[in-house]
PDB file of C-alpha atoms in Angstrom:
ATOM      1  CA  ASN A   1      -8.119 128.595 -13.198  1.00  0.00           C
ATOM      2  CA  ALA A   2     -11.273 130.613 -13.651  1.00  0.00           C
ATOM      3  CA  PRO A   3     -12.562 131.405 -17.140  1.00  0.00           C
ATOM      4  CA  ASP A   4     -11.051 134.516 -18.652  1.00  0.00           C
ATOM      5  CA  MET A   5     -12.985 135.934 -21.580  1.00  0.00           C
ATOM      6  CA  ALA A   6     -10.230 138.351 -22.553  1.00  0.00           C
ATOM      7  CA  SER A   7      -7.678 135.584 -23.123  1.00  0.00           C
ATOM      8  CA  GLY A   8     -10.141 133.338 -24.981  1.00  0.00           C
ATOM      9  CA  HIS A   9     -10.188 130.505 -22.420  1.00  0.00           C
ATOM     10  CA  TYR A  10     -13.965 130.215 -22.150  1.00  0.00           C
ATOM     11  CA  PHE A  11     -13.929 127.136 -19.862  1.00  0.00           C
ATOM     12  CA  GLY A  12     -10.782 128.246 -18.061  1.00  0.00           C
ATOM     13  CA  THR A  13      -7.530 126.328 -17.747  1.00  0.00           C
ATOM     14  CA  ASP A  14      -6.329 123.473 -15.569  1.00  0.00           C
ATOM     15  CA  SER A  15      -3.354 123.584 -13.207  1.00  0.00           C
ATOM     16  CA  SER A  16      -0.957 122.967 -16.123  1.00  0.00           C
ATOM     17  CA  GLY A  17      -2.366 125.851 -18.163  1.00  0.00           C
ATOM     18  CA  ARG A  18      -4.182 123.689 -20.722  1.00  0.00           C
ATOM     19  CA  ASP A  19      -7.440 125.001 -22.161  1.00  0.00           C
ATOM     20  CA  LEU A  20     -10.397 123.006 -20.822  1.00  0.00           C
ATOM     21  CA  LEU A  21     -12.621 123.753 -23.835  1.00  0.00           C
ATOM     22  CA  VAL A  22     -10.128 122.028 -26.129  1.00  0.00           C
ATOM     23  CA  ARG A  23      -9.903 119.057 -23.772  1.00  0.00           C
ATOM     24  CA  VAL A  24     -13.710 118.730 -23.721  1.00  0.00           C
ATOM     25  CA  ALA A  25     -13.821 118.909 -27.535  1.00  0.00           C
ATOM     26  CA  ILE A  26     -11.204 116.166 -27.874  1.00  0.00           C
ATOM     27  CA  GLY A  27     -13.111 113.984 -25.403  1.00  0.00           C
ATOM     28  CA  GLY A  28     -16.312 114.543 -27.372  1.00  0.00           C
ATOM     29  CA  ARG A  29     -14.569 113.590 -30.598  1.00  0.00           C
ATOM     30  CA  ILE A  30     -13.426 110.283 -29.116  1.00  0.00           C
ATOM     31  CA  SER A  31     -16.912 109.570 -27.752  1.00  0.00           C
ATOM     32  CA  LEU A  32     -18.465 110.206 -31.160  1.00  0.00           C
ATOM     33  CA  MET A  33     -15.908 107.953 -32.858  1.00  0.00           C
ATOM     34  CA  VAL A  34     -16.700 105.117 -30.440  1.00  0.00           C
ATOM     35  CA  GLY A  35     -20.446 105.560 -30.931  1.00  0.00           C
ATOM     36  CA  VAL A  36     -20.370 105.692 -34.727  1.00  0.00           C
ATOM     37  CA  ALA A  37     -17.924 102.796 -35.104  1.00  0.00           C
ATOM     38  CA  ALA A  38     -19.834 100.616 -32.629  1.00  0.00           C
ATOM     39  CA  ALA A  39     -23.123 101.372 -34.387  1.00  0.00           C
ATOM     40  CA  LEU A  40     -21.580 100.468 -37.747  1.00  0.00           C
ATOM     41  CA  VAL A  41     -20.289  97.137 -36.416  1.00  0.00           C
ATOM     42  CA  ALA A  42     -23.677  96.440 -34.799  1.00  0.00           C
ATOM     43  CA  VAL A  43     -25.617  97.172 -37.989  1.00  0.00           C
ATOM     44  CA  ILE A  44     -23.348  94.982 -40.118  1.00  0.00           C
ATOM     45  CA  LEU A  45     -23.361  92.005 -37.724  1.00  0.00           C
ATOM     46  CA  GLY A  46     -27.071  92.289 -36.909  1.00  0.00           C
ATOM     47  CA  THR A  47     -28.092  92.565 -40.546  1.00  0.00           C
ATOM     48  CA  LEU A  48     -25.969  89.609 -41.600  1.00  0.00           C
ATOM     49  CA  TYR A  49     -27.179  87.412 -38.729  1.00  0.00           C
ATOM     50  CA  GLY A  50     -30.836  88.361 -39.180  1.00  0.00           C
ATOM     51  CA  SER A  51     -30.678  87.933 -42.955  1.00  0.00           C
ATOM     52  CA  LEU A  52     -29.040  84.528 -42.648  1.00  0.00           C
ATOM     53  CA  SER A  53     -31.593  83.438 -40.075  1.00  0.00           C
ATOM     54  CA  GLY A  54     -34.508  84.597 -42.213  1.00  0.00           C
ATOM     55  CA  TYR A  55     -33.070  83.074 -45.377  1.00  0.00           C
ATOM     56  CA  LEU A  56     -32.470  79.640 -43.857  1.00  0.00           C
ATOM     57  CA  GLY A  57     -35.785  79.614 -42.006  1.00  0.00           C
ATOM     58  CA  GLY A  58     -37.402  76.672 -40.236  1.00  0.00           C
ATOM     59  CA  LYS A  59     -35.538  74.953 -37.428  1.00  0.00           C
ATOM     60  CA  VAL A  60     -32.297  76.812 -38.151  1.00  0.00           C
ATOM     61  CA  ASP A  61     -34.124  80.110 -37.675  1.00  0.00           C
ATOM     62  CA  SER A  62     -35.598  78.898 -34.389  1.00  0.00           C
ATOM     63  CA  VAL A  63     -32.202  77.774 -33.078  1.00  0.00           C
ATOM     64  CA  MET A  64     -30.539  81.022 -34.155  1.00  0.00           C
ATOM     65  CA  MET A  65     -33.239  83.107 -32.477  1.00  0.00           C
ATOM     66  CA  ARG A  66     -33.027  81.070 -29.237  1.00  0.00           C
ATOM     67  CA  LEU A  67     -29.257  81.633 -29.238  1.00  0.00           C
ATOM     68  CA  LEU A  68     -29.905  85.338 -29.726  1.00  0.00           C
ATOM     69  CA  GLU A  69     -32.341  85.391 -26.800  1.00  0.00           C
ATOM     70  CA  ILE A  70     -29.807  83.621 -24.556  1.00  0.00           C
ATOM     71  CA  LEU A  71     -27.088  86.131 -25.457  1.00  0.00           C
ATOM     72  CA  ASN A  72     -29.521  89.014 -25.000  1.00  0.00           C
ATOM     73  CA  SER A  73     -30.296  87.903 -21.430  1.00  0.00           C
ATOM     74  CA  PHE A  74     -26.778  88.838 -20.237  1.00  0.00           C
ATOM     75  CA  PRO A  75     -26.069  92.426 -19.174  1.00  0.00           C
ATOM     76  CA  PHE A  76     -24.533  94.674 -21.837  1.00  0.00           C
ATOM     77  CA  MET A  77     -21.682  96.010 -19.712  1.00  0.00           C
ATOM     78  CA  PHE A  78     -20.753  92.526 -18.496  1.00  0.00           C
ATOM     79  CA  PHE A  79     -19.734  91.538 -22.032  1.00  0.00           C
ATOM     80  CA  VAL A  80     -17.891  94.788 -22.690  1.00  0.00           C
ATOM     81  CA  ILE A  81     -15.935  94.563 -19.429  1.00  0.00           C
ATOM     82  CA  LEU A  82     -15.169  90.894 -20.081  1.00  0.00           C
ATOM     83  CA  LEU A  83     -13.863  91.589 -23.590  1.00  0.00           C
ATOM     84  CA  VAL A  84     -11.744  94.537 -22.463  1.00  0.00           C
ATOM     85  CA  THR A  85     -10.365  92.493 -19.548  1.00  0.00           C
ATOM     86  CA  PHE A  86      -9.282  89.623 -21.781  1.00  0.00           C
ATOM     87  CA  PHE A  87      -7.984  91.621 -24.744  1.00  0.00           C
ATOM     88  CA  GLY A  88      -6.679  94.842 -23.166  1.00  0.00           C
ATOM     89  CA  GLN A  89      -7.564  98.517 -23.409  1.00  0.00           C
ATOM     90  CA  ASN A  90      -7.355  99.532 -27.033  1.00  0.00           C
ATOM     91  CA  ILE A  91      -9.656 102.065 -28.711  1.00  0.00           C
ATOM     92  CA  LEU A  92     -10.210  99.727 -31.676  1.00  0.00           C
ATOM     93  CA  LEU A  93     -11.122  96.903 -29.310  1.00  0.00           C
ATOM     94  CA  ILE A  94     -13.632  99.143 -27.561  1.00  0.00           C
ATOM     95  CA  PHE A  95     -15.271  99.864 -30.950  1.00  0.00           C
ATOM     96  CA  VAL A  96     -15.540  96.150 -31.654  1.00  0.00           C
ATOM     97  CA  ALA A  97     -16.578  95.178 -28.105  1.00  0.00           C
ATOM     98  CA  ILE A  98     -19.502  97.586 -28.015  1.00  0.00           C
ATOM     99  CA  GLY A  99     -20.465  96.660 -31.586  1.00  0.00           C
ATOM    100  CA  ILE A 100     -20.373  92.937 -30.821  1.00  0.00           C
ATOM    101  CA  VAL A 101     -22.715  93.418 -27.888  1.00  0.00           C
ATOM    102  CA  SER A 102     -25.013  95.917 -29.630  1.00  0.00           C
ATOM    103  CA  TRP A 103     -25.737  93.781 -32.690  1.00  0.00           C
ATOM    104  CA  LEU A 104     -28.117  91.629 -30.646  1.00  0.00           C
ATOM    105  CA  ASP A 105     -30.788  94.322 -30.898  1.00  0.00           C
ATOM    106  CA  MET A 106     -30.343  94.623 -34.666  1.00  0.00           C
ATOM    107  CA  ALA A 107     -30.821  90.937 -35.538  1.00  0.00           C
TER     108      ALA A 107
END
């Protein structure tokens, strides 16, 4: 239904009478949770991997960086879709899947 300023439904309502502004806010909250959690996982994994690689140095560092370059050559969404396909659609899994793929840029 069309927006009605008098009733307080600024984005209007859907066919079931639910306020669209509230639905957009809830969707935004979930998107922010996924982004923050995935970034946290990426920072932790990338920092640990990069620190370990730098600490060990030498040939181990070279092997670890070549492995990182190989993993980085695959498309981002390919890994996320693959992980979600194998392990199911769970919001926690989506946090981890995006974080696991994003850490490659942090290392």
